[in-house]
Tab-separated table of C-alpha atoms in Angstrom:
chain	number	residue	atom	x	y	z
A	236	UNK	CA	0.593	-29.495	-17.042
A	237	UNK	CA	4.364	-29.529	-16.772
A	238	UNK	CA	6.858	-28.991	-14.002
A	239	UNK	CA	9.814	-27.091	-15.401
A	240	UNK	CA	13.237	-26.945	-13.756
A	241	UNK	CA	14.380	-23.437	-12.827
A	242	UNK	CA	16.573	-21.836	-15.492
A	243	UNK	CA	20.265	-21.336	-14.859
A	244	UNK	CA	20.901	-18.347	-12.654
A	245	UNK	CA	17.335	-18.251	-11.351
A	246	UNK	CA	16.463	-17.512	-7.766
A	247	UNK	CA	17.145	-20.478	-5.518
A	248	UNK	CA	13.921	-21.680	-3.839
A	249	UNK	CA	13.864	-21.362	-0.093
A	250	UNK	CA	16.424	-18.549	0.189
A	251	UNK	CA	15.984	-14.930	1.224
A	252	UNK	CA	16.554	-13.803	-2.370
A	253	UNK	CA	13.341	-15.597	-3.282
A	254	UNK	CA	11.269	-12.733	-1.897
A	255	UNK	CA	13.961	-10.089	-2.452
A	256	UNK	CA	13.055	-10.181	-6.145
A	257	UNK	CA	9.733	-8.659	-5.143
A	258	UNK	CA	11.168	-6.049	-2.809
A	259	UNK	CA	10.794	-7.879	0.507
A	260	UNK	CA	12.994	-9.368	3.194
A	261	UNK	CA	12.406	-12.929	4.365
A	262	UNK	CA	10.696	-12.276	7.709
A	263	UNK	CA	9.059	-15.623	8.444
A	264	UNK	CA	10.622	-19.058	8.590
A	265	UNK	CA	10.227	-21.410	5.650
A	266	UNK	CA	9.023	-24.548	7.362
A	267	UNK	CA	5.873	-25.552	5.462
A	268	UNK	CA	6.388	-28.769	3.508
A	269	UNK	CA	4.349	-30.560	0.861
A	270	UNK	CA	1.788	-32.239	3.098
A	271	UNK	CA	1.370	-29.173	5.304
A	272	UNK	CA	0.733	-27.021	2.216
A	273	UNK	CA	-1.810	-29.539	0.907
A	274	UNK	CA	-3.376	-29.731	4.383
A	275	UNK	CA	-3.859	-25.953	4.473
A	276	UNK	CA	-5.713	-26.021	1.143
A	277	UNK	CA	-7.718	-29.149	2.021
A	278	UNK	CA	-8.661	-27.854	5.485
A	279	UNK	CA	-10.080	-24.622	4.060
A	280	UNK	CA	-12.192	-26.613	1.586
A	281	UNK	CA	-13.207	-29.128	4.309
A	282	UNK	CA	-15.814	-31.363	2.674
A	283	UNK	CA	-16.989	-32.561	6.094
A	284	UNK	CA	-17.805	-28.965	7.034
A	285	UNK	CA	-19.386	-27.994	3.731
A	286	UNK	CA	-21.520	-31.081	3.152
A	287	UNK	CA	-22.657	-31.358	6.768
A	288	UNK	CA	-23.860	-27.749	6.833
A	289	UNK	CA	-25.377	-27.365	3.340
A	290	UNK	CA	-26.766	-30.773	2.361
A	291	UNK	CA	-30.130	-29.990	3.950
A	292	UNK	CA	-30.375	-26.720	2.037
A	293	UNK	CA	-29.780	-28.591	-1.228
A	294	UNK	CA	-32.524	-31.104	-0.417
A	295	UNK	CA	-34.922	-28.174	0.009
A	296	UNK	CA	-33.804	-26.120	-2.999
A	297	UNK	CA	-32.915	-28.834	-5.510
A	298	UNK	CA	-33.896	-32.209	-4.102
A	299	UNK	CA	-31.530	-35.205	-3.969
A	300	UNK	CA	-30.793	-34.863	-7.704
A	301	UNK	CA	-29.037	-31.606	-6.876
A	302	UNK	CA	-25.938	-33.575	-5.875
A	303	UNK	CA	-25.174	-34.177	-9.571
A	304	UNK	CA	-24.027	-30.580	-9.792
A	305	UNK	CA	-21.089	-31.488	-7.514
A	306	UNK	CA	-18.915	-32.911	-10.359
A	307	UNK	CA	-19.573	-29.766	-12.399
A	308	UNK	CA	-18.335	-27.593	-9.533
A	309	UNK	CA	-15.327	-29.866	-8.992
A	310	UNK	CA	-14.197	-29.609	-12.616
A	311	UNK	CA	-14.794	-25.853	-12.698
A	312	UNK	CA	-12.921	-25.176	-9.465
A	313	UNK	CA	-10.108	-27.513	-10.561
A	314	UNK	CA	-9.614	-25.338	-13.643
A	315	UNK	CA	-9.527	-22.241	-11.425
A	316	UNK	CA	-7.006	-23.926	-9.101
A	317	UNK	CA	-4.736	-24.717	-12.071
A	318	UNK	CA	-4.768	-21.066	-13.151
A	319	UNK	CA	-4.082	-19.955	-9.593
A	320	UNK	CA	-1.220	-22.439	-9.524
A	321	UNK	CA	0.252	-20.999	-12.679
A	322	UNK	CA	0.206	-17.521	-11.119
A	323	UNK	CA	1.556	-18.771	-7.777
A	324	UNK	CA	4.518	-20.331	-9.585
A	325	UNK	CA	5.334	-16.976	-11.176
A	326	UNK	CA	4.804	-14.678	-8.188
A	327	UNK	CA	5.261	-16.913	-5.097
A	328	UNK	CA	4.735	-14.313	-2.396
A	329	UNK	CA	2.211	-13.892	0.411
A	330	UNK	CA	-0.919	-12.032	-0.650
A	331	UNK	CA	-1.967	-14.234	-3.599
A	332	UNK	CA	-4.596	-12.393	-5.754
A	333	UNK	CA	-3.716	-9.029	-4.168
A	334	UNK	CA	-0.092	-9.453	-5.243
A	335	UNK	CA	-0.897	-10.844	-8.676
A	336	UNK	CA	-3.402	-8.131	-9.535
A	337	UNK	CA	-1.157	-5.352	-8.177
A	338	UNK	CA	1.903	-6.484	-10.133
A	339	UNK	CA	0.302	-7.679	-13.371
A	340	UNK	CA	-2.546	-5.154	-13.765
A	341	UNK	CA	-2.219	-2.048	-11.583
A	342	UNK	CA	-1.929	-1.276	-7.853
A	343	UNK	CA	-5.415	0.222	-7.538
A	344	UNK	CA	-7.098	-2.933	-8.860
A	345	UNK	CA	-4.721	-4.928	-6.684
A	346	UNK	CA	-5.814	-3.027	-3.603
A	347	UNK	CA	-9.488	-3.595	-4.448
A	348	UNK	CA	-8.802	-7.317	-4.853
A	349	UNK	CA	-6.985	-7.369	-1.534
A	350	UNK	CA	-9.843	-5.611	0.240
A	351	UNK	CA	-12.470	-7.968	-1.234
A	352	UNK	CA	-10.353	-10.967	-0.182
A	353	UNK	CA	-9.959	-9.537	3.313
A	354	UNK	CA	-13.712	-8.955	3.563
A	355	UNK	CA	-14.400	-12.544	2.518
A	356	UNK	CA	-11.965	-14.001	5.049
A	357	UNK	CA	-13.220	-11.824	7.915
A	358	UNK	CA	-16.787	-13.016	7.310
A	359	UNK	CA	-16.198	-16.660	6.482
A	360	UNK	CA	-14.153	-17.397	9.602
A	361	UNK	CA	-17.172	-16.366	11.683
A	362	UNK	CA	-19.525	-18.353	9.437
A	363	UNK	CA	-17.469	-21.528	9.798
A	364	UNK	CA	-16.944	-21.248	13.557
A	365	UNK	CA	-20.616	-20.429	14.095
A	366	UNK	CA	-21.457	-23.786	12.499
A	367	UNK	CA	-19.790	-25.626	15.380
A	368	UNK	CA	-21.863	-23.780	17.951
A	369	UNK	CA	-25.208	-23.651	16.161
A	370	UNK	CA	-25.368	-26.956	14.276
A	371	UNK	CA	-22.898	-29.576	15.522
A	372	UNK	CA	-22.370	-29.247	19.290
A	373	UNK	CA	-26.092	-29.112	20.187
A	374	UNK	CA	-26.564	-32.485	18.468
A	375	UNK	CA	-23.320	-33.954	19.809
A	376	UNK	CA	-23.847	-32.871	23.423
A	377	UNK	CA	-27.645	-32.979	23.462
A	378	UNK	CA	-28.535	-29.414	24.428
A	379	UNK	CA	-30.792	-26.796	22.877
A	380	UNK	CA	-28.937	-24.290	20.760
A	381	UNK	CA	-29.788	-20.628	21.304
A	382	UNK	CA	-28.316	-17.390	19.905
A	383	UNK	CA	-26.766	-16.717	23.326
A	384	UNK	CA	-24.877	-19.986	23.722
A	385	UNK	CA	-23.979	-20.003	20.015
A	386	UNK	CA	-22.397	-16.569	20.452
A	387	UNK	CA	-20.462	-17.670	23.543
A	388	UNK	CA	-19.147	-20.915	22.028
A	389	UNK	CA	-18.196	-19.264	18.731
A	390	UNK	CA	-16.287	-16.596	20.662
A	391	UNK	CA	-14.338	-19.253	22.551
A	392	UNK	CA	-13.556	-21.220	19.371
A	393	UNK	CA	-12.328	-18.063	17.643
A	394	UNK	CA	-10.120	-17.230	20.626
A	395	UNK	CA	-8.516	-20.687	20.641
A	396	UNK	CA	-7.777	-20.455	16.925
A	397	UNK	CA	-6.271	-16.980	17.321
A	398	UNK	CA	-3.978	-18.182	20.117
A	399	UNK	CA	-2.601	-20.965	17.939
A	400	UNK	CA	-2.130	-18.738	14.892
A	401	UNK	CA	-0.542	-15.932	16.911
A	402	UNK	CA	1.949	-17.909	18.938
A	403	UNK	CA	3.068	-20.867	16.837
A	404	UNK	CA	2.856	-21.537	13.114
A	405	UNK	CA	4.466	-24.920	13.797
A	406	UNK	CA	1.731	-25.994	16.226
A	407	UNK	CA	-0.956	-24.528	13.980
A	408	UNK	CA	0.293	-26.753	11.170
A	409	UNK	CA	0.543	-29.765	13.493
A	410	UNK	CA	-3.058	-29.347	14.607
A	411	UNK	CA	-4.143	-28.843	11.009
A	412	UNK	CA	-2.166	-31.830	9.720
A	413	UNK	CA	-3.804	-34.033	12.355
A	414	UNK	CA	-7.269	-32.682	11.543
A	415	UNK	CA	-6.824	-33.194	7.793
A	416	UNK	CA	-5.463	-36.724	8.277
A	417	UNK	CA	-8.436	-37.542	10.514
A	418	UNK	CA	-10.873	-36.086	8.000
A	419	UNK	CA	-9.362	-37.978	5.050
A	420	UNK	CA	-9.268	-41.319	6.858
A	421	UNK	CA	-12.626	-40.773	8.556
A	422	UNK	CA	-14.447	-39.823	5.361
A	423	UNK	CA	-13.037	-42.781	3.424
A	424	UNK	CA	-14.035	-45.217	6.186
A	425	UNK	CA	-17.429	-43.582	6.480
A	426	UNK	CA	-18.183	-43.963	2.764
A	427	UNK	CA	-17.136	-47.615	2.797
A	428	UNK	CA	-19.147	-48.393	5.943
A	429	UNK	CA	-22.264	-46.625	4.666
A	430	UNK	CA	-22.256	-48.473	1.345
A	431	UNK	CA	-21.409	-51.900	2.825
A	432	UNK	CA	-23.862	-51.711	5.741
A	433	UNK	CA	-26.527	-50.158	3.545
A	434	UNK	CA	-26.127	-52.917	0.949
A	435	UNK	CA	-26.261	-55.692	3.575
A	436	UNK	CA	-29.361	-54.135	5.155
A	437	UNK	CA	-30.844	-53.575	1.685
A	438	UNK	CA	-31.407	-49.894	2.424
A	439	UNK	CA	-29.596	-48.502	-0.614
A	440	UNK	CA	-32.097	-46.751	-2.888
A	441	UNK	CA	-30.490	-45.819	-6.198
A	442	UNK	CA	-33.726	-44.111	-7.219
A	443	UNK	CA	-33.026	-41.343	-4.686
A	444	UNK	CA	-30.086	-40.217	-6.830
A	445	UNK	CA	-32.495	-39.070	-9.530
A	446	UNK	CA	-35.347	-37.882	-7.322
A	447	UNK	CA	-36.340	-34.224	-7.133
A	448	UNK	CA	-37.787	-34.789	-3.668
A	449	UNK	CA	-40.692	-32.514	-2.871
A	450	UNK	CA	-39.953	-30.340	-5.910
A	451	UNK	CA	-41.986	-30.806	-9.107
A	452	UNK	CA	-40.067	-32.466	-11.942
A	453	UNK	CA	-41.546	-29.986	-14.424
A	454	UNK	CA	-39.154	-27.100	-15.206
A	455	UNK	CA	-36.581	-28.627	-12.832
A	456	UNK	CA	-33.800	-28.085	-15.385
A	457	UNK	CA	-34.861	-24.586	-16.426
A	458	UNK	CA	-32.406	-21.707	-16.054
A	459	UNK	CA	-35.096	-19.644	-14.347
A	460	UNK	CA	-35.940	-16.001	-14.837
A	461	UNK	CA	-34.164	-12.693	-14.368
A	462	UNK	CA	-34.309	-12.795	-10.563
A	463	UNK	CA	-34.717	-16.521	-9.996
A	464	UNK	CA	-32.638	-19.515	-11.029
A	465	UNK	CA	-33.836	-23.029	-11.730
A	466	UNK	CA	-33.831	-25.684	-8.972
A	467	UNK	CA	-30.912	-27.681	-10.403
A	468	UNK	CA	-28.753	-24.549	-10.609
A	469	UNK	CA	-29.312	-23.855	-6.919
A	470	UNK	CA	-27.820	-27.274	-6.275
A	471	UNK	CA	-24.419	-25.992	-7.381
A	472	UNK	CA	-24.273	-23.912	-4.208
A	473	UNK	CA	-23.451	-27.101	-2.289
A	474	UNK	CA	-20.167	-27.373	-4.170
A	475	UNK	CA	-19.665	-23.632	-4.577
A	476	UNK	CA	-19.881	-23.148	-0.804
A	477	UNK	CA	-17.627	-26.123	-0.076
A	478	UNK	CA	-14.890	-26.260	-2.714
A	479	UNK	CA	-13.396	-22.827	-2.038
A	480	UNK	CA	-10.328	-21.616	-0.182
A	481	UNK	CA	-7.782	-23.867	-1.900
A	482	UNK	CA	-5.851	-20.676	-2.688
A	483	UNK	CA	-4.989	-20.400	1.014
A	484	UNK	CA	-1.871	-22.454	0.236
A	485	UNK	CA	-0.669	-19.604	-1.995
A	486	UNK	CA	-1.038	-17.165	0.878
A	487	UNK	CA	1.622	-19.054	2.813
A	488	UNK	CA	4.059	-18.973	-0.104
A	489	UNK	CA	6.786	-17.170	1.851
A	490	UNK	CA	6.627	-19.832	4.577
A	491	UNK	CA	6.612	-22.766	2.157
A	492	UNK	CA	9.664	-24.674	0.986
A	493	UNK	CA	10.026	-24.452	-2.808
A	494	UNK	CA	6.650	-22.689	-3.136
A	495	UNK	CA	6.645	-22.449	-6.945
A	496	UNK	CA	6.333	-26.230	-7.109
A	497	UNK	CA	4.674	-27.128	-3.826
A	498	UNK	CA	1.860	-24.545	-3.744
A	499	UNK	CA	0.362	-25.216	-7.215
A	500	UNK	CA	0.372	-28.947	-6.537
A	501	UNK	CA	-1.226	-28.444	-3.119
A	502	UNK	CA	-4.093	-26.407	-4.596
A	503	UNK	CA	-5.138	-28.696	-7.438
A	504	UNK	CA	-4.633	-31.845	-5.374
A	505	UNK	CA	-6.829	-30.435	-2.594
A	506	UNK	CA	-9.627	-29.652	-5.063
A	507	UNK	CA	-9.371	-33.043	-6.772
A	508	UNK	CA	-9.265	-35.014	-3.510
A	509	UNK	CA	-12.154	-33.013	-2.055
A	510	UNK	CA	-14.199	-33.387	-5.224
A	511	UNK	CA	-13.816	-37.141	-5.544
A	512	UNK	CA	-14.187	-38.022	-1.867
A	513	UNK	CA	-17.034	-35.563	-1.377
A	514	UNK	CA	-18.993	-36.962	-4.308
A	515	UNK	CA	-18.765	-40.562	-3.082
A	516	UNK	CA	-19.944	-39.375	0.325
A	517	UNK	CA	-22.896	-37.563	-1.259
A	518	UNK	CA	-23.834	-40.654	-3.269
A	519	UNK	CA	-23.794	-42.820	-0.141
A	520	UNK	CA	-25.799	-40.386	1.982
A	521	UNK	CA	-28.376	-39.800	-0.762
A	522	UNK	CA	-28.934	-43.500	-1.486
A	523	UNK	CA	-29.514	-43.995	2.245
A	524	UNK	CA	-31.675	-40.894	2.715
A	525	UNK	CA	-34.921	-42.846	3.023
A	526	UNK	CA	-37.691	-40.361	2.254
A	527	UNK	CA	-35.836	-37.270	0.960
A	528	UNK	CA	-38.802	-34.980	1.601
A	529	UNK	CA	-38.899	-35.982	5.269
A	530	UNK	CA	-35.118	-35.760	5.636
A	531	UNK	CA	-35.168	-32.232	4.154
A	532	UNK	CA	-37.046	-31.054	7.255
A	533	UNK	CA	-34.199	-32.049	9.571
A	534	UNK	CA	-31.597	-29.552	10.782
A	535	UNK	CA	-28.927	-32.280	10.728
A	536	UNK	CA	-29.831	-34.603	7.814
A	537	UNK	CA	-26.344	-36.089	7.376
A	538	UNK	CA	-26.043	-37.013	11.053
A	539	UNK	CA	-29.578	-38.457	10.978
A	540	UNK	CA	-28.712	-40.815	8.116
A	541	UNK	CA	-25.485	-41.981	9.752
A	542	UNK	CA	-27.171	-42.531	13.130
A	543	UNK	CA	-29.914	-44.590	11.500
A	544	UNK	CA	-27.628	-46.723	9.315
A	545	UNK	CA	-24.517	-47.113	11.472
A	546	UNK	CA	-25.874	-46.477	14.956
A	547	UNK	CA	-25.312	-43.710	17.518
A	548	UNK	CA	-21.709	-44.690	18.315
A	549	UNK	CA	-20.493	-44.159	14.754
A	550	UNK	CA	-22.755	-41.125	14.483
A	551	UNK	CA	-21.114	-39.593	17.539
A	552	UNK	CA	-17.656	-40.379	16.119
A	553	UNK	CA	-18.658	-38.591	12.909
A	554	UNK	CA	-19.762	-35.506	14.810
A	555	UNK	CA	-16.456	-35.437	16.697
A	556	UNK	CA	-14.615	-35.640	13.378
A	557	UNK	CA	-16.778	-32.834	11.979
A	558	UNK	CA	-15.989	-30.635	14.992
A	559	UNK	CA	-12.261	-31.233	14.468
A	560	UNK	CA	-12.567	-30.530	10.735
A	561	UNK	CA	-14.546	-27.319	11.265
A	562	UNK	CA	-12.105	-26.101	13.917
A	563	UNK	CA	-9.176	-26.670	11.528
A	564	UNK	CA	-11.084	-25.015	8.691
A	565	UNK	CA	-11.724	-21.877	10.758
A	566	UNK	CA	-8.127	-21.852	11.993
A	567	UNK	CA	-6.740	-21.965	8.443
A	568	UNK	CA	-9.148	-19.224	7.345
A	569	UNK	CA	-7.984	-17.057	10.231
A	570	UNK	CA	-4.337	-17.718	9.371
A	571	UNK	CA	-4.989	-16.883	5.718
A	572	UNK	CA	-6.671	-13.599	6.690
A	573	UNK	CA	-3.780	-12.723	8.992
A	574	UNK	CA	-1.247	-13.278	6.211
A	575	UNK	CA	-3.250	-11.108	3.812
A	576	UNK	CA	-3.507	-8.254	6.325
A	577	UNK	CA	0.234	-8.541	6.959
A	578	UNK	CA	1.051	-8.603	3.230
A	579	UNK	CA	-1.002	-5.473	2.521
A	580	UNK	CA	0.347	-3.734	5.638
A	581	UNK	CA	4.010	-4.184	4.722
A	582	UNK	CA	3.160	-2.344	1.485
A	583	UNK	CA	1.606	0.425	3.645
A	584	UNK	CA	-1.792	-0.271	2.101
A	585	UNK	CA	-3.944	-1.327	5.031
A	586	UNK	CA	-5.503	0.925	7.678
A	587	UNK	CA	-3.119	0.957	10.653
A	588	UNK	CA	-0.422	-0.751	8.586
A	589	UNK	CA	2.431	0.326	10.867
A	590	UNK	CA	1.070	-1.962	13.588
A	591	UNK	CA	-0.103	-4.943	11.512
A	592	UNK	CA	3.097	-5.284	9.457
A	593	UNK	CA	5.207	-6.328	12.449
A	594	UNK	CA	6.399	-9.920	12.800
A	595	UNK	CA	7.041	-11.053	16.354
A	596	UNK	CA	10.778	-11.837	16.760
A	597	UNK	CA	9.881	-14.363	19.452
A	598	UNK	CA	7.090	-16.269	17.737
A	599	UNK	CA	7.900	-15.541	14.079
A	600	UNK	CA	4.256	-14.691	13.340
A	601	UNK	CA	2.283	-11.479	12.651
A	602	UNK	CA	0.798	-11.427	16.149
A	603	UNK	CA	-0.663	-7.922	15.846
A	604	UNK	CA	-2.434	-8.814	12.581
A	605	UNK	CA	-3.769	-11.941	14.297
A	606	UNK	CA	-5.186	-9.774	17.057
A	607	UNK	CA	-6.887	-7.587	14.464
A	608	UNK	CA	-8.558	-10.535	12.711
A	609	UNK	CA	-9.662	-11.916	16.075
A	610	UNK	CA	-11.200	-8.614	17.186
A	611	UNK	CA	-12.951	-8.140	13.834
A	612	UNK	CA	-14.379	-11.645	14.037
A	613	UNK	CA	-15.674	-11.040	17.547
A	614	UNK	CA	-17.106	-7.679	16.448
A	615	UNK	CA	-18.980	-9.198	13.490
A	616	UNK	CA	-20.258	-11.953	15.735
A	617	UNK	CA	-21.308	-9.537	18.465
A	618	UNK	CA	-23.186	-7.267	16.058
A	619	UNK	CA	-25.207	-10.045	14.429
A	620	UNK	CA	-25.311	-12.914	16.954
A	621	UNK	CA	-28.867	-12.122	18.087
A	622	UNK	CA	-30.083	-11.238	14.580
A	623	UNK	CA	-29.821	-14.654	12.972
A	624	UNK	CA	-31.549	-13.645	9.710
A	625	UNK	CA	-29.039	-10.837	9.206
A	626	UNK	CA	-26.198	-13.138	10.261
A	627	UNK	CA	-27.069	-15.775	7.684
A	628	UNK	CA	-27.510	-13.111	4.994
A	629	UNK	CA	-23.994	-12.001	5.847
A	630	UNK	CA	-22.808	-15.592	5.543
A	631	UNK	CA	-24.397	-15.655	2.094
A	632	UNK	CA	-21.878	-13.009	1.102
A	633	UNK	CA	-19.164	-15.529	1.975
A	634	UNK	CA	-20.463	-17.666	-0.904
A	635	UNK	CA	-20.662	-14.747	-3.307
A	636	UNK	CA	-17.244	-13.177	-2.690
A	637	UNK	CA	-15.066	-16.138	-3.766
A	638	UNK	CA	-16.828	-16.147	-7.132
A	639	UNK	CA	-15.873	-12.480	-7.599
A	640	UNK	CA	-12.266	-13.148	-6.533
A	641	UNK	CA	-11.903	-16.171	-8.806
A	642	UNK	CA	-13.486	-14.487	-11.807
A	643	UNK	CA	-11.290	-11.389	-11.451
A	644	UNK	CA	-8.109	-13.457	-11.108
A	645	UNK	CA	-8.910	-15.699	-14.069
A	646	UNK	CA	-9.704	-12.619	-16.178
A	647	UNK	CA	-6.340	-11.180	-15.142
A	648	UNK	CA	-4.610	-14.359	-16.318
A	649	UNK	CA	-6.446	-14.295	-19.650
A	650	UNK	CA	-5.488	-10.675	-20.321
A	651	UNK	CA	-1.864	-10.988	-19.190
A	652	UNK	CA	-0.944	-14.553	-20.103
A	653	UNK	CA	1.258	-13.461	-23.018
A	654	UNK	CA	3.327	-11.162	-20.804
A	655	UNK	CA	3.531	-13.158	-17.571
A	656	UNK	CA	6.899	-13.474	-15.829
A	657	UNK	CA	8.597	-16.862	-16.279
A	658	UNK	CA	7.382	-19.735	-14.128
A	659	UNK	CA	9.657	-20.995	-11.379
A	660	UNK	CA	8.153	-24.449	-11.227
A	661	UNK	CA	4.662	-25.007	-12.696
A	662	UNK	CA	3.012	-24.177	-16.016
A	663	UNK	CA	-0.156	-25.212	-17.797
A	664	UNK	CA	1.755	-25.983	-20.984
A	665	UNK	CA	-0.358	-27.264	-23.868
A	666	UNK	CA	-3.401	-27.467	-21.578
A	667	UNK	CA	-3.523	-23.699	-21.027
A	668	UNK	CA	-6.235	-22.839	-23.569
A	669	UNK	CA	-8.648	-25.666	-22.595
A	670	UNK	CA	-8.161	-24.824	-18.905
A	671	UNK	CA	-8.888	-21.142	-19.541
A	672	UNK	CA	-12.038	-21.919	-21.561
A	673	UNK	CA	-13.450	-24.307	-18.971
A	674	UNK	CA	-12.634	-21.947	-16.095
A	675	UNK	CA	-14.231	-18.974	-17.857
A	676	UNK	CA	-17.420	-20.882	-18.737
A	677	UNK	CA	-17.703	-22.196	-15.176
A	678	UNK	CA	-17.210	-18.781	-13.542
A	679	UNK	CA	-19.733	-17.067	-15.822
A	680	UNK	CA	-22.207	-19.785	-14.931
A	681	UNK	CA	-21.472	-19.497	-11.204
A	682	UNK	CA	-21.850	-15.714	-11.172
A	683	UNK	CA	-25.183	-16.050	-12.976
A	684	UNK	CA	-26.548	-18.030	-10.015
A	685	UNK	CA	-26.135	-15.036	-7.711
A	686	UNK	CA	-28.753	-13.081	-9.643
A	687	UNK	CA	-31.335	-14.998	-7.629
A	688	UNK	CA	-33.427	-12.759	-5.383
A	689	UNK	CA	-32.363	-14.749	-2.321
A	690	UNK	CA	-28.931	-13.103	-2.597
A	691	UNK	CA	-30.186	-9.498	-2.519
A	692	UNK	CA	-29.134	-8.989	1.108
A	693	UNK	CA	-25.782	-10.628	0.408
A	694	UNK	CA	-25.156	-8.196	-2.453
A	695	UNK	CA	-26.152	-5.357	-0.133
A	696	UNK	CA	-23.632	-6.398	2.516
A	697	UNK	CA	-20.921	-6.740	-0.131
A	698	UNK	CA	-21.737	-3.258	-1.449
A	699	UNK	CA	-21.467	-1.788	2.061
A	700	UNK	CA	-18.093	-3.443	2.661
A	701	UNK	CA	-16.755	-2.355	-0.709
A	702	UNK	CA	-17.960	1.194	-0.024
A	703	UNK	CA	-16.062	1.236	3.292
A	704	UNK	CA	-12.960	0.084	1.458
A	705	UNK	CA	-13.475	2.687	-1.262
A	706	UNK	CA	-13.398	5.494	1.322
A	707	UNK	CA	-10.016	4.340	2.573
A	708	UNK	CA	-8.746	3.846	-0.995
A	709	UNK	CA	-9.608	7.451	-1.888
A	710	UNK	CA	-7.815	8.613	1.262
A	711	UNK	CA	-4.816	6.480	0.303
A	712	UNK	CA	-4.706	7.836	-3.253
A	713	UNK	CA	-4.909	11.438	-2.053
A	714	UNK	CA	-2.214	10.862	0.531
A	715	UNK	CA	0.099	9.125	-1.963
A	716	UNK	CA	-0.455	11.609	-4.776
A	717	UNK	CA	-2.379	9.305	-7.095
A	718	UNK	CA	-2.062	5.718	-8.335
A	719	UNK	CA	1.677	6.065	-8.898
A	720	UNK	CA	2.102	6.371	-5.139
A	721	UNK	CA	0.854	2.801	-4.760
A	722	UNK	CA	3.628	1.264	-6.842
A	723	UNK	CA	4.643	-2.175	-5.610
A	724	UNK	CA	8.103	-2.712	-4.102
A	725	UNK	CA	10.743	-4.438	-6.233
A	726	UNK	CA	14.351	-5.578	-5.996
A	727	UNK	CA	15.532	-1.966	-5.772
A	728	UNK	CA	13.338	-1.478	-2.702
A	729	UNK	CA	14.993	-4.286	-0.790
A	730	UNK	CA	18.446	-3.120	-1.909
A	731	UNK	CA	17.723	0.348	-0.556
A	732	UNK	CA	16.408	-1.096	2.706
A	733	UNK	CA	19.463	-3.320	3.115
A	734	UNK	CA	21.758	-0.351	2.397
A	735	UNK	CA	19.925	1.680	5.027
A	736	UNK	CA	20.289	-1.170	7.523
A	737	UNK	CA	24.008	-1.414	6.753
A	738	UNK	CA	24.541	2.325	7.224
A	739	UNK	CA	22.599	2.233	10.497
A	740	UNK	CA	24.798	-0.648	11.672
A	741	UNK	CA	27.965	1.249	10.698
A	742	UNK	CA	26.821	4.321	12.616
A	743	UNK	CA	26.011	2.166	15.645
A	744	UNK	CA	29.483	0.586	15.510
A	745	UNK	CA	31.096	4.017	15.111
A	746	UNK	CA	29.501	5.137	18.343
């Protein structure tokens, strides 16, 4: 990978003309720096959230040996992040895959990509926040979790996140920076403590790393059948559920200083840091798991191991850290969804766009779009809160949708890489072909996992959401007179808007 200086006469990073090239005015302040951009990507991934909530499922589906799929996922997602970085350096505007697909392929495919991304974000913010209420707080505070109190607590968490996102990007980033710093430091200390204390107490069992638990060793490494995948393949869902969302940094491109350099670096660094730290944590937890088959029956296996090895005080501290990490993760997801709604609305492509495209002059944020994401989250929660089977099937769609988004975006890069606009800061250079090959192989493999029958309901929910979007797309195409009516704005668009503003100002002065 190489970092190229901008050519002479290129757009100066951090100025209004940066987005004017794409037909927009700079409406939000550029205040996001390098660490804040990295923190946004890292918070969405949130290894504390992902591992805490899915480790038990992996023990049941793949046994302890399932953790060895984590490095495979890390490498695959790192390749995807590098391709996303290459696109973000060429089109550094809010909307990420929606913008890239619209401008490099065609606006109809771009709209579909935007709608799928919006659907994913609307679901996953509820899934993440629900984890606090259903899994973590009952253990931390010692009460019995029920659908009723889980619904109430999730609603409150979502409201707090929406208030931060709506009224202060600066404070949202401060909270997130603190949460990410706490998670990084806490996870490193936790890994060290677990290994040292476990070694001193002679509780480390390396054999657990290669155990299949209660699953038979025979056919463990099979690829399965048409509607079922092999046990080891199901283990990849631990990483596939966790190491996603790094592209959120690209969705804040118009608020980031020098985004063509900062955003690509933030994405691949977040994936690499999450992958390495997460794997060491998995190794430590698994070696200290005791009897994996017994641990698989627990609703909080990670907390159980930490409580047993390090005591209840450290266990409680871990749970507090997990709560902070999950809160930040949900907050970043909400902010990412808000920016996507705003980006599509300013192109007049989202239902009710005239309302959602507005940026508050007082707060400098899309407050109306924030309200929309909040209401949608509460609506999804309210509809499914007392139908937990349906709710978790819906959450399964949140694992499936990123794979579709990543595969579509990587395919776009492959097809258009010879005609891409020049990079403003980051390119793959001589590593482009190997990165593309590894990313393509990984995404084909990941999509093949979702053929398993356990994802039937998830596919059904995705189909329903896509169908709802398709109805609005047809309406949009009819109203605009076909695909040509969805053409993306360009430099001429902003020139015309500025001319109109100037003429309006002249008329006002004449009066």
